[in-house]
Coordinates of C-alpha atoms in Angstrom, one line a residue:
Chain A
M906 CA 15.6 -19.1 1.4
E907 CA 17.7 -16.1 0.3
R908 CA 16.3 -16.2 -3.2
N909 CA 12.7 -16.2 -1.9
L910 CA 13.5 -13.4 0.5
T911 CA 15.1 -11.2 -2.2
L912 CA 12.3 -11.9 -4.7
I913 CA 9.7 -11.0 -2.1
A914 CA 11.5 -7.8 -1.1
L915 CA 12.1 -6.8 -4.8
F916 CA 8.5 -7.3 -5.7
A917 CA 7.4 -5.2 -2.7
A918 CA 9.8 -2.6 -4.0
L919 CA 8.3 -3.0 -7.5
I920 CA 4.8 -2.2 -6.2
A921 CA 6.3 0.9 -4.5
A922 CA 8.2 1.9 -7.6
L923 CA 5.2 1.5 -9.8
G924 CA 3.5 4.1 -7.6
L925 CA 6.5 6.4 -7.6
I926 CA 7.2 6.9 -11.3
P927 CA 4.7 9.4 -12.6
Q928 CA 5.5 8.5 -16.2
L929 CA 4.2 5.0 -15.5
T930 CA 0.8 6.2 -14.4
L931 CA -1.7 4.6 -16.8
A932 CA -4.3 7.1 -17.8
F933 CA -7.7 5.9 -19.0
G934 CA -9.7 8.9 -18.1
V935 CA -10.0 7.9 -14.4
P936 CA -7.0 8.7 -12.2
I937 CA -5.5 5.3 -11.6
T938 CA -2.0 4.2 -10.9
A939 CA 0.0 1.1 -11.8
Q940 CA 0.2 0.2 -8.1
S941 CA -2.6 -2.4 -8.1
L942 CA -1.1 -3.9 -11.3
G943 CA 2.0 -4.5 -9.0
V944 CA -0.3 -6.3 -6.5
M945 CA -1.7 -8.5 -9.3
L946 CA 1.9 -9.3 -10.6
C947 CA 3.0 -10.3 -7.1
G948 CA 0.3 -13.0 -7.2
T949 CA 0.7 -14.1 -10.8
V950 CA 4.6 -14.2 -10.7
L951 CA 5.4 -15.2 -7.1
G952 CA 2.4 -17.4 -6.4
A953 CA 0.0 -17.4 -3.5
K954 CA 2.2 -17.5 -0.4
R955 CA 5.2 -15.5 -1.6
G956 CA 3.1 -13.0 -3.5
A957 CA 1.0 -12.4 -0.4
L958 CA 4.2 -12.0 1.7
A959 CA 5.6 -9.5 -0.8
V960 CA 2.4 -7.4 -0.6
L961 CA 2.2 -7.7 3.2
L962 CA 5.8 -6.4 3.4
F963 CA 4.8 -3.4 1.2
V964 CA 1.7 -2.7 3.4
L965 CA 3.9 -3.0 6.6
L966 CA 6.3 -0.4 5.2
V967 CA 3.4 1.9 4.4
A968 CA 2.2 1.4 8.0
I969 CA 5.6 2.3 9.6
G970 CA 5.6 5.7 7.8
L971 CA 7.2 5.3 4.3
P972 CA 5.4 7.4 1.6
L973 CA 5.1 4.4 -0.8
L974 CA 1.5 4.7 -1.9
A975 CA 0.8 6.5 -5.1
G976 CA 0.9 10.3 -4.6
G977 CA 3.4 9.9 -1.7
R978 CA 0.8 8.8 0.8
G979 CA 1.7 6.6 3.8
G980 CA 1.7 6.3 7.5
L981 CA -0.8 5.0 10.0
G982 CA -3.5 7.5 8.8
V983 CA -4.2 5.6 5.6
F984 CA -5.3 2.6 7.7
V985 CA -8.2 4.5 9.2
S986 CA -9.1 6.5 6.1
P987 CA -12.2 5.4 4.0
T988 CA -9.9 3.7 1.4
A989 CA -8.2 1.5 4.1
G990 CA -10.2 -1.5 2.9
F991 CA -8.3 -1.6 -0.4
L992 CA -4.9 -1.5 1.4
I993 CA -5.9 -4.3 3.8
G994 CA -7.3 -6.3 0.9
F995 CA -4.0 -6.0 -1.1
P996 CA -2.4 -9.1 0.4
F997 CA -5.6 -11.2 0.1
A998 CA -5.9 -10.1 -3.5
A999 CA -2.4 -11.3 -4.3
F1000 CA -2.9 -14.6 -2.4
I1001 CA -6.1 -15.5 -4.3
T1002 CA -4.5 -14.4 -7.6
G1003 CA -1.5 -16.6 -6.9
L1004 CA -3.6 -19.5 -5.8
I1005 CA -5.6 -19.6 -9.1
V1006 CA -2.4 -19.4 -11.2
E1007 CA -0.8 -22.2 -9.2
N1008 CA -3.7 -24.5 -9.6
W1009 CA -5.1 -23.8 -13.1
R1010 CA -2.3 -25.3 -15.1
N1011 CA -3.9 -26.3 -18.4
G1012 CA -4.3 -23.2 -20.4
P1013 CA -2.1 -20.3 -21.8
L1014 CA -0.4 -18.5 -19.0
A1015 CA -1.5 -15.0 -20.3
L1016 CA -5.2 -16.1 -20.1
V1017 CA -4.9 -17.8 -16.7
A1018 CA -2.9 -14.9 -15.1
G1019 CA -5.4 -12.4 -16.6
A1020 CA -8.4 -14.3 -15.3
A1021 CA -6.7 -14.8 -11.9
S1022 CA -6.1 -11.1 -11.7
V1023 CA -9.7 -10.4 -12.4
V1024 CA -10.8 -12.7 -9.5
G1025 CA -8.1 -11.7 -7.0
G1026 CA -7.2 -8.2 -8.0
I1027 CA -10.7 -7.0 -8.7
L1028 CA -13.4 -9.2 -7.1
V1029 CA -11.5 -10.0 -3.8
L1030 CA -9.8 -6.5 -3.6
Y1031 CA -13.1 -4.6 -4.2
A1032 CA -14.9 -6.8 -1.6
F1033 CA -12.5 -5.5 1.0
G1034 CA -12.4 -2.0 -0.4
I1035 CA -16.2 -1.6 -0.6
S1036 CA -16.6 -3.0 2.9
G1037 CA -14.1 -0.5 4.2
L1038 CA -15.9 2.4 2.4
A1039 CA -19.3 1.3 3.7
W1040 CA -17.9 1.1 7.2
A1041 CA -16.1 4.4 7.2
L1042 CA -18.9 6.3 5.5
Q1043 CA -21.7 4.4 7.3
K1044 CA -23.5 3.6 4.0
P1045 CA -25.1 0.4 2.7
L1046 CA -22.7 -1.9 0.7
A1047 CA -24.6 -1.3 -2.6
E1048 CA -24.1 2.5 -2.3
A1049 CA -20.5 2.2 -1.4
A1050 CA -20.0 -0.1 -4.4
L1051 CA -21.5 2.6 -6.6
L1052 CA -18.7 4.9 -5.6
V1053 CA -16.0 2.7 -7.0
T1054 CA -17.6 1.4 -10.3
A1055 CA -15.7 4.2 -12.2
F1056 CA -12.4 2.4 -11.4
I1057 CA -13.5 -1.0 -12.6
P1058 CA -12.8 -0.5 -16.4
G1059 CA -9.2 0.7 -15.6
D1060 CA -8.7 -2.3 -13.3
L1061 CA -10.0 -4.7 -16.0
I1062 CA -7.3 -3.3 -18.4
K1063 CA -4.7 -3.8 -15.6
A1064 CA -5.8 -7.4 -15.3
V1065 CA -5.3 -8.0 -19.0
L1066 CA -1.9 -6.3 -18.8
A1067 CA -1.0 -8.5 -15.7
G1068 CA -1.7 -11.6 -17.9
V1069 CA 0.4 -10.3 -20.9
I1070 CA 3.3 -9.2 -18.6
T1071 CA 3.3 -12.5 -16.7
A1072 CA 3.4 -14.5 -19.9
A1073 CA 6.3 -12.3 -21.2
L1074 CA 8.2 -12.7 -17.9
A1075 CA 7.7 -16.5 -18.1
R1076 CA 9.4 -16.4 -21.5
A1077 CA 12.2 -14.1 -20.4
R1078 CA 12.9 -15.5 -16.9
P1079 CA 11.1 -18.9 -16.7
D1080 CA 12.9 -19.9 -13.4
S1081 CA 11.8 -16.8 -11.6
V1082 CA 8.0 -17.2 -12.3
L1083 CA 7.6 -19.1 -9.0
S1084 CA 3.8 -19.6 -9.5
R1085 CA 4.6 -22.1 -12.2
A1086 CA 8.0 -23.4 -10.9
Chain B
M1144 CA 14.3 7.2 1.4
I1145 CA 12.6 9.9 3.4
S1146 CA 9.9 8.7 5.8
L1147 CA 6.9 10.7 6.8
T1148 CA 8.4 11.6 10.2
S1149 CA 8.2 15.4 10.8
P1150 CA 11.5 17.2 10.8
V1151 CA 10.0 19.6 13.4
K1152 CA 11.1 18.0 16.7
T1153 CA 8.4 17.7 19.3
R1154 CA 8.3 16.3 22.8
A1155 CA 6.4 13.3 21.5
H1156 CA 9.5 12.3 19.3
R1157 CA 11.1 11.1 22.5
W1158 CA 8.2 9.0 23.8
P1159 CA 8.5 5.2 23.3
A1160 CA 6.8 4.1 20.0
G1161 CA 5.0 1.3 21.8
V1162 CA 3.3 3.8 24.2
K1163 CA 2.2 6.0 21.3
L1164 CA 0.8 3.0 19.3
G1165 CA -1.0 1.8 22.4
L1166 CA -2.5 5.2 23.0
L1167 CA -3.5 5.5 19.4
C1168 CA -5.3 2.1 19.5
A1169 CA -7.2 3.2 22.6
A1170 CA -8.1 6.6 21.3
T1171 CA -9.4 5.2 17.9
V1172 CA -11.6 2.6 19.7
I1173 CA -13.1 5.3 21.9
L1174 CA -13.6 7.5 18.9
F1175 CA -15.5 4.9 17.0
M1176 CA -17.7 3.9 20.1
Q1177 CA -19.0 7.5 20.7
Q1178 CA -22.1 8.5 18.7
N1179 CA -22.3 11.8 20.4
I1180 CA -21.8 15.0 18.3
A1181 CA -20.4 17.0 21.3
F1182 CA -17.8 14.4 22.0
Q1183 CA -16.7 14.3 18.3
V1184 CA -16.5 18.1 18.1
A1185 CA -14.4 18.1 21.2
A1186 CA -12.1 15.3 20.0
F1187 CA -11.6 17.1 16.7
A1188 CA -10.8 20.4 18.3
G1189 CA -8.5 18.7 20.8
T1190 CA -6.6 17.0 18.0
A1191 CA -6.3 20.3 16.1
A1192 CA -5.0 21.9 19.2
I1193 CA -2.3 19.2 19.6
Y1194 CA -1.2 19.8 16.0
C1195 CA -0.8 23.5 16.7
L1196 CA 1.4 23.0 19.8
P1197 CA 4.7 22.4 17.9
G1198 CA 4.2 25.4 15.6
T1199 CA 2.7 26.3 12.3
A1200 CA 5.1 24.2 10.1
F1201 CA 4.0 21.0 12.0
A1202 CA 0.3 22.0 11.8
R1203 CA 0.5 22.7 8.1
A1204 CA 2.1 19.3 7.4
G1205 CA -0.6 17.6 9.4
A1206 CA -3.4 19.6 7.6
R1207 CA -2.0 18.5 4.3
A1208 CA -2.4 14.8 5.1
V1209 CA -6.0 15.4 6.3
W1210 CA -6.8 17.6 3.3
R1211 CA -6.6 14.5 1.1
L1212 CA -9.9 13.3 2.5
W1213 CA -11.9 16.3 1.1
P1214 CA -13.7 14.2 -1.6
F1215 CA -15.1 12.0 1.2
V1216 CA -16.1 15.0 3.3
V1217 CA -18.0 16.6 0.4
L1218 CA -19.6 13.2 -0.4
V1219 CA -20.8 12.6 3.1
A1220 CA -21.9 16.2 3.6
V1221 CA -23.9 16.4 0.4
W1222 CA -25.5 13.0 1.0
H1223 CA -26.6 13.8 4.6
L1224 CA -27.9 17.2 3.8
I1225 CA -30.0 15.7 1.0
V1226 CA -31.5 13.0 3.3
G1227 CA -31.8 15.6 6.1
A1228 CA -29.6 13.9 8.7
G1229 CA -27.0 16.6 9.1
E1230 CA -26.0 15.7 12.7
Q1231 CA -25.3 12.0 11.7
G1232 CA -23.2 13.3 8.7
A1233 CA -21.2 15.7 10.9
I1234 CA -20.4 12.8 13.3
I1235 CA -19.1 10.6 10.5
V1236 CA -17.0 13.4 8.9
L1237 CA -15.5 14.6 12.3
R1238 CA -14.7 11.0 13.4
M1239 CA -13.1 10.3 10.0
L1240 CA -10.9 13.4 10.2
T1241 CA -10.0 12.9 13.8
A1242 CA -9.1 9.2 13.4
V1243 CA -6.8 10.0 10.4
A1244 CA -5.2 13.0 12.1
L1245 CA -4.5 11.1 15.3
A1246 CA -2.9 8.1 13.4
N1247 CA -0.9 10.6 11.4
L1248 CA 0.3 12.2 14.6
V1249 CA 2.0 9.0 15.6
T1250 CA 3.6 8.6 12.1
M1251 CA 4.8 12.2 12.3
T1252 CA 6.4 11.9 15.7
T1253 CA 8.0 8.5 15.4
S1254 CA 11.2 7.9 13.4
L1255 CA 11.6 5.0 11.0
S1256 CA 14.1 3.2 13.3
Q1257 CA 11.8 3.5 16.3
M1258 CA 8.9 2.1 14.2
I1259 CA 11.1 -0.8 13.0
A1260 CA 12.1 -1.5 16.6
A1261 CA 8.4 -1.6 17.5
V1262 CA 7.6 -4.0 14.6
M1263 CA 10.4 -6.3 15.7
W1264 CA 9.1 -6.2 19.3
L1265 CA 5.6 -7.1 18.1
A1266 CA 7.0 -9.8 15.9
A1267 CA 9.1 -11.4 18.6
P1268 CA 6.3 -13.7 19.9
L1269 CA 5.7 -14.9 16.3
A1270 CA 9.3 -16.1 16.2
K1271 CA 8.2 -19.0 18.5
I1272 CA 5.7 -20.2 15.8
G1273 CA 8.4 -20.1 13.1
L1274 CA 8.6 -16.5 11.8
N1275 CA 12.2 -15.7 10.9
T1276 CA 12.5 -12.2 12.4
R1277 CA 16.0 -11.8 10.9
A1278 CA 14.6 -12.4 7.5
L1279 CA 11.8 -9.8 8.2
A1280 CA 14.3 -7.2 9.3
L1281 CA 16.4 -7.9 6.2
G1282 CA 13.3 -7.8 4.0
I1283 CA 12.4 -4.3 5.4
A1284 CA 15.9 -3.0 4.7
L1285 CA 15.9 -4.5 1.2
V1286 CA 12.7 -2.8 0.2
V1287 CA 13.9 0.5 1.7
R1288 CA 17.1 0.2 -0.4
F1289 CA 15.6 -1.1 -3.6
T1290 CA 12.5 1.2 -4.0
P1291 CA 14.6 4.2 -5.0
A1292 CA 17.0 2.0 -7.1
L1293 CA 14.0 0.5 -9.0
A1294 CA 12.4 3.9 -9.4
D1295 CA 15.7 5.1 -11.0
K1296 CA 15.7 2.2 -13.4
G1297 CA 12.1 2.9 -14.3
T1298 CA 13.0 6.5 -15.0
A1299 CA 15.9 5.4 -17.2
L1300 CA 13.7 3.0 -19.1
T1301 CA 11.1 5.7 -19.7
Q1302 CA 13.8 8.1 -20.9
A1303 CA 15.2 5.4 -23.2
W1304 CA 11.7 4.9 -24.6
A1305 CA 11.3 8.7 -25.1
A1306 CA 14.6 8.8 -27.1
R1307 CA 13.3 6.2 -29.5
S1308 CA 9.6 6.9 -29.9
P1309 CA 7.5 10.0 -30.3
R1310 CA 4.7 8.3 -28.3
R1311 CA 4.4 8.2 -24.5
A1312 CA 6.1 5.3 -22.7
S1313 CA 3.2 2.9 -21.8
W1314 CA 2.7 -0.4 -20.0
R1315 CA 5.3 -2.0 -22.3
I1316 CA 8.0 -0.6 -20.0
I1317 CA 6.7 -2.8 -17.2
V1318 CA 8.1 -6.1 -18.7
P1319 CA 11.7 -5.0 -18.9
F1320 CA 11.2 -3.2 -15.5
A1321 CA 10.1 -6.5 -13.9
V1322 CA 12.9 -8.4 -15.6
L1323 CA 15.4 -5.9 -14.1
A1324 CA 13.8 -6.4 -10.7
I1325 CA 14.0 -10.2 -11.0
D1326 CA 17.6 -10.1 -12.1
D1327 CA 18.5 -7.8 -9.2
A1328 CA 16.8 -10.2 -6.8
E1329 CA 18.9 -13.1 -8.1
Y1330 CA 22.1 -11.1 -7.8
V1331 CA 21.3 -10.0 -4.3
A1332 CA 20.3 -13.5 -3.2
E1333 CA 23.7 -14.8 -4.4
A1334 CA 25.4 -12.0 -2.5
L1335 CA 23.5 -12.7 0.6
R1336 CA 24.3 -16.4 0.5
A1337 CA 28.0 -15.5 0.0
R1338 CA 27.8 -13.4 3.2
G1339 CA 26.3 -16.1 5.4
G1340 CA 22.6 -15.8 4.4
T1341 CA 19.6 -15.3 6.6
N1342 CA 20.5 -18.0 9.1
P1343 CA 24.1 -17.4 10.2

């Protein structure tokens, strides 16, 4: 119980820290941060349920007014802004990512975790994010989707990294990779 | 860690957090139900006036949070001017700005401890269906404590990298970073268990 709680809390803090350290910002031409990589890692390392709880805890702390989102954003305002869909989609993205890693057991972990991150961290997350954009800006879904296509290459790279990092963590701390425990 | 509560003390700082959150929910629902340009202009002007009441420092902090929305404002404005539906565009932009500003107003006038108390009050009914509210409170405290600690470790790792390599620290830092986080989690779990754990 205590171990689950501290791992959940520490991974929530990890998502926040990945947004706080400017040196860790991954630059691929489009301004992106390592924060959504943190969401993918929550799913691939902690598994569906605990990963989603870690991300939910992070989202809750943003809601109660801590400036944990990249660029020091936070508070209730971000939940009604056009990008709110991404924030609300974060826990679902981690859940689906974790679910795939937990159930797809035959295959190298790097590949499985990478593919799971593409499905959870990109497909699921963008479904929420694009719906939020379409709703806030009152545009059709296809046009809202067009606005975020520039971010997809960066997120694909992050999914590959999530796979590589998860496999490295499974070698370094096999007992703590709960998605495969 | 510093929360986004405004250091400028306003009268609303003393209102109960539950009342402010309830009012915010009601205001946001009304805002999104109205398709009337006059109403949206009035709501935006009213919100701006509320921001100006506690003084310029408060208003400027509020404006900074809303200013982040400028790419969306430009996008909607250009779009609607091209298709020739200016009024519809104005409604969307004004509503977006007012909704964010109102929500931000609650964040700026409510301290972190009041917000946590409100979360615990909202979570209390969930305790009956098995949510461990003590674990939730402990989890919130752990994240607040560990975010700056982890950020420091990340900075130290980046500096160590810079001392060894002429190239920029890249994603390779994240593996040792996550290992540190996992090790911390294991130590803290042990310490929590030694002190009675989450179910005393």
